[in-house]
GROMACS .gro file of C-alpha atoms in nm:
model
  151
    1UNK     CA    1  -3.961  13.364   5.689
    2UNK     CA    2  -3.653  13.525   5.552
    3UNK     CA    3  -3.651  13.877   5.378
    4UNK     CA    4  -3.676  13.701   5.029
    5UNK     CA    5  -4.001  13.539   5.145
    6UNK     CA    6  -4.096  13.893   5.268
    7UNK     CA    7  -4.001  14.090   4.902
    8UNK     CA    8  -4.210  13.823   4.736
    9UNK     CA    9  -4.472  13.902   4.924
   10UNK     CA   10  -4.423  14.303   4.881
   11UNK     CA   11  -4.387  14.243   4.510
   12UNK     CA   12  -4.573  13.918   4.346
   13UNK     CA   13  -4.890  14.119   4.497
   14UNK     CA   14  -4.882  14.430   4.322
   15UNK     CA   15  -4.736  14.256   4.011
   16UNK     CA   16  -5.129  14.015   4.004
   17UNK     CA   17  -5.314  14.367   4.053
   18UNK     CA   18  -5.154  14.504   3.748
   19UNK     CA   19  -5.204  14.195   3.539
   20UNK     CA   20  -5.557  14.197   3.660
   21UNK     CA   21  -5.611  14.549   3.565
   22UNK     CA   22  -5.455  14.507   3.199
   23UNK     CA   23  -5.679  14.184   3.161
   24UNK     CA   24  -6.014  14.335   3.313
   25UNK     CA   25  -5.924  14.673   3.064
   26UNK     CA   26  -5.910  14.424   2.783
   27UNK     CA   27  -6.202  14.262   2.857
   28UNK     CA   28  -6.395  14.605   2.863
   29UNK     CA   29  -6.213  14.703   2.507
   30UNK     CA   30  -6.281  14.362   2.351
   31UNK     CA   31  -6.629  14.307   2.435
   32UNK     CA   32  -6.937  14.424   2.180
   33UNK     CA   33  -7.162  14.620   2.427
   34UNK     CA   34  -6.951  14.615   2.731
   35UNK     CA   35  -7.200  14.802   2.932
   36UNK     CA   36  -7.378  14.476   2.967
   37UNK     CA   37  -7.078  14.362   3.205
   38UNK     CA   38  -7.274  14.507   3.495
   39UNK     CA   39  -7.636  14.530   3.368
   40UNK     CA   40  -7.806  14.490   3.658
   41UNK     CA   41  -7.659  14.780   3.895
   42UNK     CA   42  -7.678  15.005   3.550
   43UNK     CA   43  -7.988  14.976   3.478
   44UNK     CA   44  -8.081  15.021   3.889
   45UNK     CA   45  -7.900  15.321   3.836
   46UNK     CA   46  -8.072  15.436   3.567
   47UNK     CA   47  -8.408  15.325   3.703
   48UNK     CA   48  -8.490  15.174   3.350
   49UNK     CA   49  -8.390  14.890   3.160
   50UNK     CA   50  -8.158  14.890   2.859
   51UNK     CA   51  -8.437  14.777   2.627
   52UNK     CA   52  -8.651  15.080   2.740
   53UNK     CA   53  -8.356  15.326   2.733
   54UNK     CA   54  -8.251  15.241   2.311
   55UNK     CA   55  -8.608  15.162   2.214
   56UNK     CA   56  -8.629  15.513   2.210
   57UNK     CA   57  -8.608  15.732   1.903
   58UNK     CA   58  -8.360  15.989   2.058
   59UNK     CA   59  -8.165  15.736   2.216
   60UNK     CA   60  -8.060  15.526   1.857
   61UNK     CA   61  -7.695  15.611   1.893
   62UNK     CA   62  -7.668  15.563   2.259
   63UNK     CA   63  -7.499  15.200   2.207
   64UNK     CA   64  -7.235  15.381   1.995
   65UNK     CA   65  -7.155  15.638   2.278
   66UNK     CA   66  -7.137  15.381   2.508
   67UNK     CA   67  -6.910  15.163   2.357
   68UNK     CA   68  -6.703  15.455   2.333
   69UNK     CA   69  -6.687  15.572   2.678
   70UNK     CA   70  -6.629  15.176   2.786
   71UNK     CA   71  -6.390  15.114   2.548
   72UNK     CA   72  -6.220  15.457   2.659
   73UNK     CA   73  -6.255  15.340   3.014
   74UNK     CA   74  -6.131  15.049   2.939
   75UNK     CA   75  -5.781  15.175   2.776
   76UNK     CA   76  -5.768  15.365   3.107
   77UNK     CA   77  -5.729  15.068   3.271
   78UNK     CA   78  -5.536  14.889   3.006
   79UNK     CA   79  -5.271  15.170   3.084
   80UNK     CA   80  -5.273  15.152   3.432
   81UNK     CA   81  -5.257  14.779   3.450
   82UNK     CA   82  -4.944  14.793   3.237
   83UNK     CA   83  -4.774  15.104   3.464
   84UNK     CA   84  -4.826  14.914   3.724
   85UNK     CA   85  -4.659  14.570   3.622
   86UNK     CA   86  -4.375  14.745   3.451
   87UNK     CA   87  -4.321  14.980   3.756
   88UNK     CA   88  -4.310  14.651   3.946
   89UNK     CA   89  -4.124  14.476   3.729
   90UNK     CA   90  -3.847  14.746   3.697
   91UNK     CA   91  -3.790  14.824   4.027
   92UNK     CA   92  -3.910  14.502   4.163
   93UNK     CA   93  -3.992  14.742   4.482
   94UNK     CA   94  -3.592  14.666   4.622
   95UNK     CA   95  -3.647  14.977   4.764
   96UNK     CA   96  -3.866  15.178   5.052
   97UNK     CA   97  -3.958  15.467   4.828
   98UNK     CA   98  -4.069  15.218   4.529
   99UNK     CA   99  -4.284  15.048   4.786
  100UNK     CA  100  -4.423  15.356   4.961
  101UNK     CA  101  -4.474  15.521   4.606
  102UNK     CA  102  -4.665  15.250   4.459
  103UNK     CA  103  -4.865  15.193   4.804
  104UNK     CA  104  -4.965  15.512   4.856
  105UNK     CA  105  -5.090  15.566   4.482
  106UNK     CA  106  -5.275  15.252   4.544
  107UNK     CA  107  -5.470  15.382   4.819
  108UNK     CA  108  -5.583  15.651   4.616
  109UNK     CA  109  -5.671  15.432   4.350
  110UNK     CA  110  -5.874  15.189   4.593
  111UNK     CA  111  -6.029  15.436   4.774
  112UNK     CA  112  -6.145  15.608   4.476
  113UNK     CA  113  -6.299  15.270   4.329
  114UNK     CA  114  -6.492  15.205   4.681
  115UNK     CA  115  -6.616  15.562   4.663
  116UNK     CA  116  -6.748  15.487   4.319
  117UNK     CA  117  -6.884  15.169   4.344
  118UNK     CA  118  -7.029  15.233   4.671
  119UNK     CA  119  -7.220  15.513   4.646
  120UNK     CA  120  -7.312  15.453   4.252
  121UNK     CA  121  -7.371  15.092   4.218
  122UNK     CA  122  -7.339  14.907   4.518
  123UNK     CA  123  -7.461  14.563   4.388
  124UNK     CA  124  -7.210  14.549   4.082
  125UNK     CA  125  -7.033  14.191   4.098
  126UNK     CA  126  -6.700  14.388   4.063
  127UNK     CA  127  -6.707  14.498   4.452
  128UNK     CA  128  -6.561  14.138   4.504
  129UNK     CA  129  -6.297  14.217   4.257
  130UNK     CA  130  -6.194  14.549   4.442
  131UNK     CA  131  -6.181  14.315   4.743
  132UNK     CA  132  -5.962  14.075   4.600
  133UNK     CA  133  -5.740  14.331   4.477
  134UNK     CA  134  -5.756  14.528   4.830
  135UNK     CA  135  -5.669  14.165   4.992
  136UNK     CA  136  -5.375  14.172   4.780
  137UNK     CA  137  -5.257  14.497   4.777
  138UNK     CA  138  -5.292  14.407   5.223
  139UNK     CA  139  -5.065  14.129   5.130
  140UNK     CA  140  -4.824  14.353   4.949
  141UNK     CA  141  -4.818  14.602   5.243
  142UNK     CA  142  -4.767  14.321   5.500
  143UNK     CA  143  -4.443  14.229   5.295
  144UNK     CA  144  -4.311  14.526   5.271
  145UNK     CA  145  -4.354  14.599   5.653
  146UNK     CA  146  -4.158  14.276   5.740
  147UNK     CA  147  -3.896  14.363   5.452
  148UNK     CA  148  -3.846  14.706   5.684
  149UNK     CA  149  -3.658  14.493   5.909
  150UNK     CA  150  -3.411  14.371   5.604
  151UNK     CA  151  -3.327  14.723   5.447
   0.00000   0.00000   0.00000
């Protein structure tokens, strides 16, 4: 491979983690009751169903709050997602400290996430989208270890 092969490789990656991030964000702005995404590891980490938990006379409002704090999460995401492709997009990540910056930041993003899901709700369906998005981001850093030999 030449070093073009090698920057598509450090970039393209990074570029389908931010889309992925804006799109999943949507999803969790977009969606009626998105706490129903992951119902199962919720409600395991609840240790009561979701029918149980608003049944209850205190709890009436609960699906309001909820869709707040999901919807607020899911802006959060939204705006990362969209730092991240135009970050990409701008600097393409032609440079070492572009690709460093980003990779290091997405360390700390990804190890945050596994820290989360793993100790919280280990069973949510979304641990094969961290996966995914670590393969990529592995991809990415693969790339941009060749490209070394370019700059």
């Amino acid at each position: 491979m030449d070093g073009r092969c090698y920057h598509n490789l450090t970039w393209v990656p990074m570029f389908i983690i931010g889309l992925s991030a804006l799109v999943f964000g949507v999803f969790y702005v977009a969606i009626n009751e998105p706490w129903l995404l992951d119902k199962e590891a919720n409600e395991k980490l609840l240790g009561v169903t979701y029918n149980t938990l608003f049944s209850q006379n205190v709890n009436q409002h609960l699906p309001n709050y909820l869709t707040l704090m999901y919807r607020f999460f899911g802006w959060w995401v939204v705006s990362i997602g969209l730092l991240i492709s135009v970050y990409v997009l701008v600097t393409k990540m032609g440079t070492q400290l572009a690709r460093n910056t980003l990779h290091i930041v997405t360390v700390i993003i990804l190890t945050g996430i596994y820290c989360i899901e793993y100790h919280f709700i280990p069973e949510t369906p979304f641990l094969w989208l961290t996966h995914s998005i670590s393969l990529l981001f592995l991809v990415s850093i693969y790339g941009s270890v060749k490209l070394k030999q370019y700059d």
